[in-house]
Coordinates of C-alpha atoms in Angstrom, one line a residue:
Chain A
M2 CA 69.6 137.5 57.7
T3 CA 66.3 136.6 59.2
A4 CA 64.4 133.2 57.7
I5 CA 61.7 134.3 55.5
A6 CA 58.6 133.0 57.7
V7 CA 55.8 133.1 54.7
G8 CA 56.7 133.8 51.2
I9 CA 54.0 135.1 48.7
H10 CA 55.4 134.6 45.3
S11 CA 53.1 136.2 41.9
V12 CA 50.1 135.0 44.1
T13 CA 47.0 135.5 42.3
K14 CA 43.4 134.3 43.5
R15 CA 40.5 134.6 41.2
F16 CA 36.8 133.4 42.3
D17 CA 35.0 132.6 38.9
E18 CA 35.7 136.1 37.2
V19 CA 36.6 138.0 40.1
V20 CA 40.0 138.9 40.8
A21 CA 40.2 138.7 44.8
V22 CA 44.0 139.0 45.4
D23 CA 45.9 140.5 42.5
D24 CA 49.7 139.5 41.8
V25 CA 50.9 139.7 44.8
D26 CA 54.4 139.2 46.2
L27 CA 55.2 139.2 49.8
E28 CA 58.0 138.1 51.8
I29 CA 57.4 138.0 56.0
S30 CA 60.3 138.0 58.1
D31 CA 60.2 135.2 61.5
G32 CA 59.2 136.9 64.6
E33 CA 57.5 139.9 62.6
F34 CA 54.5 141.1 63.7
F35 CA 53.2 141.8 59.9
S36 CA 49.5 143.7 59.1
L37 CA 47.5 143.3 55.9
L38 CA 45.5 146.4 56.0
G39 CA 42.7 147.8 53.7
P40 CA 39.1 148.0 53.1
S41 CA 36.8 145.7 53.0
G42 CA 36.7 143.3 50.1
C43 CA 40.7 144.3 49.1
G44 CA 41.6 140.7 49.3
K45 CA 43.5 140.9 52.7
T46 CA 41.5 138.0 54.0
T47 CA 41.7 136.0 51.1
T48 CA 45.1 136.1 51.1
L49 CA 45.4 135.1 55.0
R50 CA 43.1 132.5 54.2
M51 CA 45.9 131.3 51.4
V52 CA 48.4 131.1 54.0
A53 CA 46.2 128.9 56.4
G54 CA 45.0 126.6 53.3
L55 CA 41.8 127.2 53.5
E56 CA 41.7 128.6 49.9
F57 CA 44.4 127.7 47.1
P58 CA 45.9 130.3 44.8
T59 CA 44.8 130.4 41.3
E60 CA 48.5 131.3 40.3
G61 CA 51.6 131.7 42.1
R62 CA 53.3 129.8 45.1
I63 CA 53.0 130.4 48.6
D64 CA 56.1 129.1 50.8
I65 CA 56.1 129.1 54.6
F66 CA 59.6 128.6 56.0
G67 CA 61.1 127.9 52.5
E68 CA 58.7 125.2 52.0
A69 CA 56.4 125.2 49.2
M70 CA 52.6 124.4 50.6
G71 CA 51.2 124.0 46.8
L72 CA 47.8 122.6 47.9
K73 CA 48.1 121.3 51.5
P74 CA 45.0 121.2 53.7
P75 CA 45.1 123.5 56.6
N76 CA 45.8 120.4 58.8
H77 CA 49.0 119.8 57.7
R78 CA 50.4 123.4 57.3
P79 CA 52.6 124.9 60.4
V80 CA 50.4 128.1 60.9
N81 CA 47.0 128.2 63.0
T82 CA 44.5 130.7 62.4
V83 CA 42.6 132.9 65.0
F84 CA 39.0 133.4 63.3
Q85 CA 37.3 136.8 63.0
S86 CA 33.9 135.0 64.5
Y87 CA 36.4 133.4 67.2
A88 CA 34.9 130.3 65.8
L89 CA 35.0 128.4 69.4
F90 CA 33.2 125.1 69.4
P91 CA 30.3 125.6 71.2
H92 CA 30.0 121.8 72.3
M93 CA 33.4 122.0 74.4
T94 CA 34.4 123.6 77.1
V95 CA 37.3 126.3 77.2
A96 CA 40.3 123.5 77.9
E97 CA 38.5 121.2 75.3
N98 CA 39.0 124.2 73.0
V99 CA 42.3 125.0 73.7
G100 CA 43.4 121.4 73.7
F101 CA 41.7 120.2 70.2
G102 CA 44.8 120.9 68.5
L103 CA 47.0 118.9 70.2
A104 CA 44.6 116.0 70.6
M105 CA 44.5 115.6 67.1
R106 CA 48.0 115.9 67.0
K107 CA 47.9 112.9 69.3
V108 CA 50.1 114.5 71.9
P109 CA 50.2 112.6 75.3
A110 CA 47.4 113.5 77.6
T111 CA 49.1 114.8 80.2
E112 CA 51.2 116.7 78.3
I113 CA 48.0 118.6 76.6
T114 CA 46.7 119.2 80.4
E115 CA 49.3 120.8 81.2
R116 CA 50.2 123.0 78.0
V117 CA 46.5 123.9 78.1
H118 CA 46.7 124.9 81.3
D119 CA 49.8 127.3 80.6
A120 CA 47.6 128.6 77.5
I121 CA 44.8 129.4 79.6
D122 CA 46.9 131.4 81.8
L123 CA 48.9 133.2 79.1
V124 CA 45.6 134.4 78.1
R125 CA 44.3 135.5 81.7
L126 CA 41.6 133.2 81.6
T127 CA 42.8 131.0 84.4
G128 CA 39.9 129.6 86.1
M129 CA 37.7 129.5 83.5
A130 CA 38.8 126.4 81.9
D131 CA 35.6 124.3 82.9
R132 CA 33.5 127.0 80.9
R133 CA 31.5 126.8 77.8
P134 CA 32.1 129.5 75.3
K135 CA 28.6 130.8 75.6
Q136 CA 29.4 131.7 79.4
L137 CA 32.1 133.7 78.3
S138 CA 32.2 137.7 77.3
G139 CA 33.4 138.4 73.6
G140 CA 36.9 139.5 75.1
Q141 CA 37.0 136.4 76.8
Q142 CA 35.7 134.5 73.6
Q143 CA 38.8 136.3 72.0
R144 CA 41.6 135.1 74.2
V145 CA 40.1 131.0 74.0
A146 CA 40.7 131.7 70.5
L147 CA 44.0 132.8 70.8
A148 CA 45.0 130.3 73.1
R149 CA 43.8 128.2 71.1
A150 CA 45.7 128.9 68.5
L151 CA 48.9 129.6 70.1
V152 CA 49.1 126.6 72.4
N153 CA 49.9 124.6 68.9
R154 CA 53.4 126.3 68.9
P155 CA 52.7 127.4 65.3
K156 CA 55.4 129.0 63.0
V157 CA 53.2 131.4 62.3
L158 CA 49.7 132.8 63.5
L159 CA 47.3 134.3 61.4
L160 CA 44.9 136.6 62.4
D161 CA 41.6 137.7 60.9
E162 CA 40.3 140.7 62.0
P163 CA 40.4 139.5 65.7
L164 CA 39.6 142.6 67.4
G165 CA 36.9 143.4 65.2
A166 CA 33.8 142.6 67.6
L167 CA 35.0 144.2 70.6
D168 CA 33.9 147.5 71.6
L169 CA 36.4 150.5 71.5
K170 CA 38.1 150.3 75.0
L171 CA 38.2 146.2 75.4
R172 CA 40.1 146.8 71.8
Q173 CA 43.0 149.1 72.8
A174 CA 43.5 147.2 75.9
M175 CA 43.7 143.6 73.5
Q176 CA 45.8 145.7 71.1
L177 CA 48.9 146.0 73.9
E178 CA 48.1 142.5 75.1
L179 CA 48.8 141.2 71.7
K180 CA 51.4 142.7 71.3
D181 CA 53.2 141.7 74.6
I182 CA 51.9 138.4 74.2
Q183 CA 53.6 138.0 70.3
K184 CA 56.8 139.3 72.2
E185 CA 56.4 136.6 74.7
V186 CA 56.2 134.1 72.5
G187 CA 58.2 135.4 69.4
I188 CA 56.4 133.6 66.6
T189 CA 55.5 135.5 63.6
F190 CA 51.8 137.2 63.7
V191 CA 50.3 138.0 60.3
Y192 CA 47.9 140.5 61.1
V193 CA 44.8 141.2 59.3
T194 CA 42.5 144.4 60.0
H195 CA 40.7 147.3 58.3
D196 CA 41.7 149.5 61.2
Q197 CA 44.5 151.5 60.2
E198 CA 45.2 152.6 63.9
E199 CA 45.1 149.4 65.2
A200 CA 47.7 148.5 62.3
L201 CA 50.0 151.6 62.9
T202 CA 50.0 150.8 66.6
M203 CA 50.8 147.2 66.7
S204 CA 52.8 146.3 63.6
D205 CA 56.3 146.1 62.9
R206 CA 55.2 146.5 59.1
I207 CA 52.3 146.9 57.4
G208 CA 51.3 145.8 53.7
V209 CA 48.2 148.2 52.1
M210 CA 45.9 146.6 50.1
N211 CA 43.3 147.5 47.7
E212 CA 41.2 145.7 44.9
G213 CA 43.4 142.8 45.3
K214 CA 46.8 144.7 44.8
L215 CA 49.3 145.1 47.5
L216 CA 50.0 148.7 47.3
Q217 CA 52.8 149.5 49.7
V218 CA 54.6 147.6 52.7
G219 CA 56.9 149.2 55.0
R220 CA 56.9 150.1 58.7
S221 CA 54.2 152.5 60.2
E222 CA 56.3 155.8 60.0
E223 CA 57.0 155.1 56.3
I224 CA 53.5 154.0 55.1
Y225 CA 52.2 157.4 57.5
E226 CA 54.8 159.6 56.1
R227 CA 55.7 158.2 52.8
P228 CA 52.7 156.9 51.2
A229 CA 53.5 155.5 47.8
N230 CA 50.3 156.6 46.2
R231 CA 47.1 158.6 46.9
F232 CA 44.6 155.4 48.0
V233 CA 47.7 154.5 50.8
A234 CA 48.0 158.4 51.7
D235 CA 43.7 159.0 52.1
F236 CA 43.4 155.3 53.7
I237 CA 45.9 155.4 56.5
G238 CA 44.9 158.9 58.6
E239 CA 44.0 161.9 57.4
T240 CA 45.4 164.2 54.7
N241 CA 44.7 166.9 52.5
F242 CA 45.7 166.8 48.6
L243 CA 46.5 169.9 46.6
S244 CA 47.3 169.3 42.8
G245 CA 50.4 170.6 41.0
R246 CA 53.3 170.4 38.9
V247 CA 56.4 169.2 39.4
E248 CA 58.4 172.5 38.3
E249 CA 62.2 171.0 39.1
S250 CA 63.7 168.6 41.6
G251 CA 62.1 169.2 44.7
V252 CA 59.5 171.9 44.0
V253 CA 56.1 171.7 42.9
R254 CA 54.2 174.9 41.3
L255 CA 50.6 173.9 43.0
A256 CA 47.3 175.0 40.9
G257 CA 47.2 178.5 42.5
G258 CA 50.3 179.4 40.9
Q259 CA 52.4 179.2 43.9
L260 CA 55.9 177.3 44.2
V261 CA 56.2 175.1 47.1
R262 CA 59.5 173.0 48.0
A263 CA 58.0 169.1 48.4
V264 CA 59.8 165.5 48.4
T265 CA 59.4 164.6 44.4
H266 CA 59.8 161.6 42.8
D267 CA 58.9 162.4 39.2
P268 CA 60.2 164.0 36.6
V269 CA 60.3 167.9 35.7
G270 CA 56.5 168.4 34.2
T271 CA 54.6 165.6 35.8
E272 CA 51.4 166.0 37.2
V273 CA 51.7 165.4 40.8
T274 CA 49.0 165.3 44.1
L275 CA 50.6 166.7 47.4
T276 CA 49.2 165.2 50.1
L277 CA 50.6 167.2 53.6
R278 CA 48.6 166.1 56.8
P279 CA 46.8 168.5 58.7
E280 CA 48.8 168.4 62.0
K281 CA 51.8 169.0 59.8
I282 CA 50.4 172.4 59.0
H283 CA 51.4 175.2 61.4
L284 CA 49.0 178.3 61.0
Y285 CA 50.2 182.0 61.8
L286 CA 49.0 185.7 62.0
R287 CA 52.7 187.4 60.9
A288 CA 54.8 186.1 58.3
G289 CA 57.4 187.1 60.7
D290 CA 56.6 184.3 63.0
V291 CA 57.7 181.4 60.7
A292 CA 60.5 179.6 60.8
P293 CA 63.0 179.8 57.8
G294 CA 63.0 177.8 55.3
M295 CA 59.2 176.2 55.6
N296 CA 56.8 176.7 52.6
T297 CA 54.1 179.3 53.2
L298 CA 50.5 180.0 51.7
T299 CA 48.1 182.5 52.3
G300 CA 44.2 181.9 52.9
T301 CA 41.1 182.7 54.9
V302 CA 39.7 181.0 57.9
H303 CA 36.5 179.4 56.1
R304 CA 35.3 177.3 59.3
R305 CA 36.4 176.1 62.8
L306 CA 35.8 172.9 64.2
Y307 CA 36.6 172.0 68.2
Y308 CA 37.8 168.6 68.8
G309 CA 38.3 168.6 72.5
D310 CA 42.1 167.6 72.2
S311 CA 42.4 170.0 68.8
L312 CA 41.0 172.5 66.6
Y313 CA 40.8 171.8 63.0
Y314 CA 40.8 174.5 60.7
E315 CA 39.5 174.8 57.5
I316 CA 42.1 177.1 55.0
D317 CA 40.8 178.5 51.8
F318 CA 43.6 179.5 49.5
G319 CA 41.3 180.1 46.9
F320 CA 42.4 177.6 44.1
A321 CA 41.8 174.6 47.2
H322 CA 40.5 174.5 50.4
V323 CA 43.0 172.3 53.5
D324 CA 42.6 171.3 57.1
A325 CA 44.7 172.1 59.3
R326 CA 45.0 170.4 62.7
V327 CA 45.9 173.0 66.1
E328 CA 46.6 171.1 69.3
N329 CA 44.4 172.3 72.2
A330 CA 47.6 173.6 73.9
P331 CA 47.5 176.2 76.6
R332 CA 48.4 179.8 75.2
Q333 CA 48.1 178.4 71.6
Q334 CA 47.1 181.0 69.5
R335 CA 43.2 180.9 68.3
F336 CA 42.1 182.1 64.7
E337 CA 39.1 183.5 64.1
P338 CA 36.6 182.5 60.5
G339 CA 37.4 185.1 58.0
H340 CA 40.9 185.9 59.5
E341 CA 43.6 186.0 57.1
V342 CA 46.3 183.4 58.2
I343 CA 49.8 181.7 56.8
A344 CA 50.1 178.1 56.7
A345 CA 53.3 176.9 57.0
F346 CA 54.7 173.4 56.3
S347 CA 57.9 171.7 55.9
A348 CA 59.0 170.2 52.7
Q349 CA 59.5 166.9 54.2
S350 CA 55.6 166.7 55.0
A351 CA 54.2 167.1 51.6
E352 CA 54.9 164.4 49.2
A353 CA 54.5 164.3 45.6
L354 CA 52.4 161.4 44.3
A355 CA 52.4 161.1 40.8
E356 CA 48.3 161.0 39.5
Chain B
M10 CA 5.3 149.6 73.5
T11 CA 5.6 147.3 75.9
T12 CA 3.0 149.3 78.3
R13 CA 0.7 149.7 75.7
R14 CA 0.5 145.6 75.0
A15 CA 0.4 145.4 78.3
A16 CA -2.4 147.6 79.1
A17 CA -4.4 145.9 76.4
R18 CA -4.1 142.8 78.1
S19 CA -5.4 143.9 81.2
L20 CA -8.3 146.2 80.4
P21 CA -10.0 147.9 83.5
G22 CA -12.0 144.9 84.8
G23 CA -10.3 141.8 83.5
R24 CA -12.1 142.7 79.9
R25 CA -10.4 141.5 76.7
P26 CA -11.0 142.8 73.4
L27 CA -13.1 140.8 70.9
V28 CA -10.8 139.8 68.7
Q29 CA -8.8 138.1 71.3
R30 CA -11.8 136.0 73.1
V31 CA -12.9 134.9 69.5
L32 CA -9.4 133.6 68.3
A33 CA -9.1 131.9 72.0
L34 CA -12.4 130.4 71.4
N35 CA -11.0 129.0 67.6
A36 CA -8.3 127.6 69.5
W37 CA -10.4 125.4 71.5
A38 CA -12.3 124.4 69.0
V39 CA -9.7 123.4 66.9
Y40 CA -8.1 121.3 69.6
A41 CA -11.6 119.8 70.3
F42 CA -11.9 118.8 66.9
F43 CA -8.1 117.6 67.0
Y44 CA -8.4 115.7 70.1
L45 CA -12.1 114.5 71.0
P46 CA -12.3 111.6 68.2
I47 CA -8.8 110.1 69.8
F48 CA -10.2 110.5 73.3
I49 CA -13.1 108.8 72.1
L50 CA -11.3 106.3 70.3
M51 CA -8.9 105.7 72.8
F52 CA -11.6 105.5 75.5
F53 CA -13.6 102.8 73.9
S54 CA -10.5 100.4 73.8
F55 CA -11.3 99.8 77.2
N56 CA -14.8 99.0 76.5
A57 CA -16.1 95.6 77.6
G58 CA -18.8 95.1 75.0
R59 CA -17.7 94.1 71.2
F60 CA -18.9 97.8 69.8
V61 CA -16.8 100.9 69.3
T62 CA -20.0 103.2 70.2
I63 CA -22.1 101.5 72.9
W64 CA -20.2 101.8 76.5
E65 CA -20.7 98.3 78.1
G66 CA -18.1 99.2 81.3
F67 CA -14.4 99.2 81.5
S68 CA -11.8 96.2 80.7
L69 CA -8.8 95.0 79.4
D70 CA -10.5 92.3 77.5
W71 CA -9.3 93.5 74.1
Y72 CA -6.0 94.4 74.9
R73 CA -5.4 90.7 75.7
V74 CA -7.2 89.8 72.0
M75 CA -4.9 91.7 70.1
F76 CA -2.2 90.3 72.1
A77 CA -3.1 86.9 71.7
N78 CA -3.8 87.8 67.6
E79 CA -0.9 85.9 65.7
P80 CA -1.0 87.6 62.7
L81 CA -1.2 90.9 64.1
M82 CA 1.8 90.5 66.5
K83 CA 3.6 89.1 63.5
A84 CA 2.8 92.4 61.5
L85 CA 3.7 94.7 64.2
R86 CA 7.0 92.9 64.2
T87 CA 7.4 93.4 60.6
S88 CA 6.0 97.0 61.2
V89 CA 9.3 97.6 63.9
V90 CA 11.8 95.5 62.0
V91 CA 11.3 97.9 58.8
A92 CA 11.3 101.3 60.8
I93 CA 14.3 100.4 62.3
V94 CA 16.1 98.8 59.1
S95 CA 14.8 102.2 57.1
T96 CA 15.3 104.5 59.7
I97 CA 19.2 103.3 60.0
V98 CA 19.6 103.5 56.3
A99 CA 17.5 106.7 55.2
T100 CA 19.0 108.4 58.5
V101 CA 22.7 108.2 56.9
L102 CA 21.6 108.6 53.3
G103 CA 19.5 111.3 54.1
T104 CA 22.5 113.2 56.5
A105 CA 24.7 112.4 53.6
A106 CA 22.7 114.4 51.6
A107 CA 22.0 117.4 53.4
L108 CA 25.7 117.6 54.0
A109 CA 26.6 117.5 50.2
L110 CA 24.0 119.8 49.7
E111 CA 24.6 122.5 52.5
R112 CA 28.5 122.1 52.7
Y113 CA 30.1 122.0 49.0
R114 CA 29.7 124.5 46.8
R115 CA 28.9 123.1 43.6
W116 CA 29.2 119.3 41.8
L117 CA 27.6 118.4 38.7
G118 CA 23.5 117.8 38.9
K119 CA 23.5 119.8 42.8
R120 CA 21.0 121.7 41.8
T121 CA 18.5 118.9 40.0
F122 CA 19.7 117.3 43.1
D123 CA 18.2 119.5 45.5
A124 CA 14.9 120.1 43.7
L125 CA 14.2 116.3 43.2
L126 CA 15.5 115.0 46.6
Y127 CA 12.1 116.9 48.0
L128 CA 10.0 114.9 45.4
P129 CA 8.6 112.2 47.8
V130 CA 7.4 114.6 50.2
I131 CA 5.4 116.6 47.6
I132 CA 4.2 114.0 45.4
P133 CA 0.9 112.0 46.3
D134 CA 1.8 108.6 48.5
V135 CA -0.1 106.6 45.8
T136 CA 2.2 108.1 42.9
M137 CA 4.4 107.1 44.8
A138 CA 3.5 103.9 44.9
V139 CA 2.8 103.0 41.9
M140 CA 6.4 104.2 40.6
L141 CA 7.8 101.9 43.2
L142 CA 5.9 99.2 42.3
I143 CA 6.7 99.4 38.8
F144 CA 10.5 99.8 39.5
F145 CA 10.6 96.8 41.6
A146 CA 8.6 95.1 38.6
T147 CA 11.2 96.5 35.8
V148 CA 14.3 95.1 38.1
D149 CA 12.4 91.7 38.8
L150 CA 12.9 92.6 42.6
N151 CA 10.1 90.0 44.4
R152 CA 7.7 91.8 47.0
G153 CA 8.2 91.2 50.3
L154 CA 10.1 92.6 53.1
N155 CA 12.9 93.8 51.1
T156 CA 10.7 95.8 48.9
I157 CA 8.9 97.5 52.0
I158 CA 12.2 98.4 53.3
L159 CA 13.4 99.8 50.2
S160 CA 10.2 102.1 49.6
H161 CA 10.6 103.4 53.4
V162 CA 14.2 104.3 52.8
A163 CA 13.5 106.0 49.6
F164 CA 10.9 108.5 50.9
N165 CA 12.0 108.8 54.4
I166 CA 15.6 110.5 53.1
S167 CA 13.9 113.4 52.2
F168 CA 12.4 113.8 55.5
V169 CA 15.6 113.2 56.8
S170 CA 17.9 115.7 54.5
I171 CA 15.2 118.7 55.4
V172 CA 15.6 118.4 59.2
V173 CA 19.4 117.5 59.1
R174 CA 19.6 120.9 56.4
A175 CA 17.7 122.6 58.5
R176 CA 20.1 122.0 61.5
I177 CA 23.1 122.2 59.5
A178 CA 22.2 125.8 58.2
Q179 CA 22.1 127.2 61.6
M180 CA 25.8 126.0 62.0
D181 CA 29.0 128.0 61.4
A182 CA 30.7 126.5 58.5
T183 CA 34.0 128.2 60.1
L184 CA 33.9 125.9 63.0
E185 CA 35.1 123.2 60.0
E186 CA 37.6 125.2 59.1
A187 CA 38.9 126.1 62.5
A188 CA 38.7 122.2 63.3
A189 CA 40.6 122.1 59.7
D190 CA 43.2 124.6 61.0
L191 CA 43.9 122.5 64.0
Y192 CA 44.9 119.8 62.6
A193 CA 41.5 117.8 62.5
S194 CA 41.1 115.7 59.0
R195 CA 38.5 115.5 57.3
W196 CA 36.9 112.4 59.2
Q197 CA 38.3 114.4 62.5
A198 CA 36.3 117.2 61.9
F199 CA 33.2 115.8 60.9
R200 CA 32.9 113.6 63.7
R201 CA 34.5 116.0 66.5
V202 CA 33.0 119.2 65.6
T203 CA 30.4 118.6 62.8
L204 CA 28.4 115.5 64.0
P205 CA 27.6 116.1 67.9
L206 CA 26.5 119.7 66.3
I207 CA 23.9 118.3 64.0
M208 CA 23.0 115.5 66.2
P209 CA 19.9 117.1 67.5
G210 CA 18.9 117.3 63.9
V211 CA 20.0 114.0 63.0
L212 CA 17.8 112.5 65.8
G213 CA 15.3 114.3 65.1
G214 CA 15.4 113.5 61.4
A215 CA 15.7 109.1 62.3
L216 CA 12.9 109.6 64.7
L217 CA 10.4 111.8 62.1
A218 CA 11.6 109.3 59.8
F219 CA 10.7 105.9 62.2
T220 CA 7.2 107.6 62.8
L221 CA 6.7 108.1 59.3
S222 CA 7.3 104.1 58.7
L223 CA 5.4 103.1 61.3
D224 CA 2.2 105.3 60.2
D225 CA 2.5 104.3 56.4
V226 CA -0.1 102.6 54.9
V227 CA -0.6 103.3 51.1
I228 CA 3.1 102.7 49.9
T229 CA 3.5 99.6 52.1
Q230 CA -0.1 98.5 50.9
F231 CA 1.4 98.4 47.2
V232 CA 4.8 97.3 47.8
Q233 CA 4.4 94.4 50.0
G234 CA 4.2 90.6 49.4
P235 CA 2.1 87.8 50.6
G236 CA 2.7 87.4 54.3
T237 CA 4.3 90.3 55.0
S238 CA 1.9 93.1 56.4
T239 CA 3.1 95.8 58.3
L240 CA 0.8 96.6 61.1
P241 CA -0.9 99.7 59.8
V242 CA -1.8 97.8 56.4
F243 CA -2.7 95.0 58.9
V244 CA -5.6 97.2 60.1
F245 CA -6.6 98.4 57.3
G246 CA -7.6 95.1 56.1
L247 CA -9.2 94.1 59.9
I248 CA -11.6 97.2 59.6
K249 CA -12.9 95.6 56.1
R250 CA -14.2 92.9 57.9
Q251 CA -15.7 93.7 60.9
V252 CA -14.8 96.7 63.5
T253 CA -14.4 95.5 67.2
P254 CA -12.8 97.4 70.1
E255 CA -9.8 95.1 69.4
I256 CA -9.2 98.3 66.3
N257 CA -9.0 100.6 69.1
A258 CA -6.5 98.6 71.2
V259 CA -4.3 98.9 68.2
S260 CA -4.6 102.4 67.1
T261 CA -4.4 103.4 71.0
L262 CA -0.7 101.5 70.7
M263 CA 0.2 103.3 67.6
L264 CA -1.1 106.5 68.5
V265 CA 0.6 106.6 71.8
A266 CA 3.9 105.1 69.9
S267 CA 3.9 107.7 67.7
M268 CA 3.5 110.4 69.8
V269 CA 6.2 109.5 71.7
L270 CA 8.1 109.6 69.2
V271 CA 7.0 112.7 67.6
F272 CA 7.5 114.9 71.0
G273 CA 10.6 113.1 71.1
S274 CA 11.9 114.4 67.8
L275 CA 10.4 118.1 68.1
L276 CA 12.4 118.3 71.8
L277 CA 15.6 117.2 70.1
Q278 CA 15.2 119.6 67.2
R279 CA 14.6 122.5 69.6
R280 CA 17.6 121.6 71.8
R281 CA 20.1 123.9 70.6

């Protein structure tokens, strides 16, 4: 049983009439890499800021390692933040920026020098200690922000879209590096992002938020394979939606009348939406090629899109259109628009979500 | 775009479009209008004769006369004291007002305060002077050095806070949050992060306040007491009696002092 690093209990935050965070309950374990994921304005940053002490909950309670934070200001909380804009002090050198927190806590000068040096090494900025933030690239500034927070050995590190301002290649490199650093220092990371890929690759667990509500919490695979509702299914990755009704447990009758086996959670008769990922759909020309036990639907190829590493086929089932993704592998069968195809998918890959 | 503009600048034969030449001429005319009187004034301060329009040879006599003029030197000292004290007080209060308006989300009467703060900049000096005079009479304050300083503080706060506010608005408020996140108390965050970053604005505002205080005639004339003239008011009094190159010498001195301060202020504000 690991300790709870951050406990968010029935927290609501209102700005005037706007509900930014709506009754959120969440426990983040010690040492966990936890991501809060959602579109802009979903309340994820406000949640993070409440943990940091930069905002205070209108209702509810936030605990850090069991200690109620109440109205404690940020300088009395055992957390540090990496801000989206980095918020480096422009009038200080890299070393002065990194050493700021230690200086404020009256750590002896010799220890500050040593720890600042180590932190600068950790983020691979050796030799840049005397530069000003302006003389650094975006990626380097981001590392300074990280070092400036980590050097204080916070119990929890809060990161607010730290890679948002970087270009794609740098962002991907920093994702791996952040994950490595987190393993190395072993502290809890709470990471806010709107980039679902970033969340899926880096996190131990993800909390998906929308309109102030925490919709689902789980590991990457759970969030992707077993979305709790339509928003989560739609926001994370790409998906197809097929409407239908629960015929019996594990069986759904689609709007076109076909019966398919799916993962159901609702009683018989419930109107549901099947979510079906494009890469889970396999296409065949002949029914005999389909593996036994798979759901099959017959349709026509409406359109074919070439993506390089894959091809997308838009299949028309009459009652719905569905996208199927096929790897651009050697000897992979190609399907021509206008041709009739059989779309096959397993019961496990179709999740029935209540409306 | 760039090439087309470059082409317009260097037409064949070095000819420039008419508009451009007219505008350049206008600029020179404006400069002449501004600076010729100043040059004439400075020129005649070195006149050997006792007229301000007839040149009789170079001398520093009038500067000697000026420095020997005890009442004038007393007025100069009063001016410097008033300027220094009112600048310090106005800078501290003006900066505090600017911070309150820029950094704090809401407080009772903020909008009203915001609108009223700039009043001294907008209303005529005479109005301000009469207003202050009536106020001092009402609270039964003896007119003298105190009332001059109080009045200068009153109008300087506005100018300081305008300049400082512009600087604060440029500053990223997240920096203060970052300081708090890094264990700085409110005071430490202000002292170590906010103040160093807005310092160019604070110094710029202070220099502006200093200049305005040195130059003020109207308000000071109303609120001064017997024997506590500032330099500009004293000079104004001199002119009424007789005009000698001594006036030019005093004016040159004030002009040079003001220009140094204004340029200093501009340089500080431009620095990022």
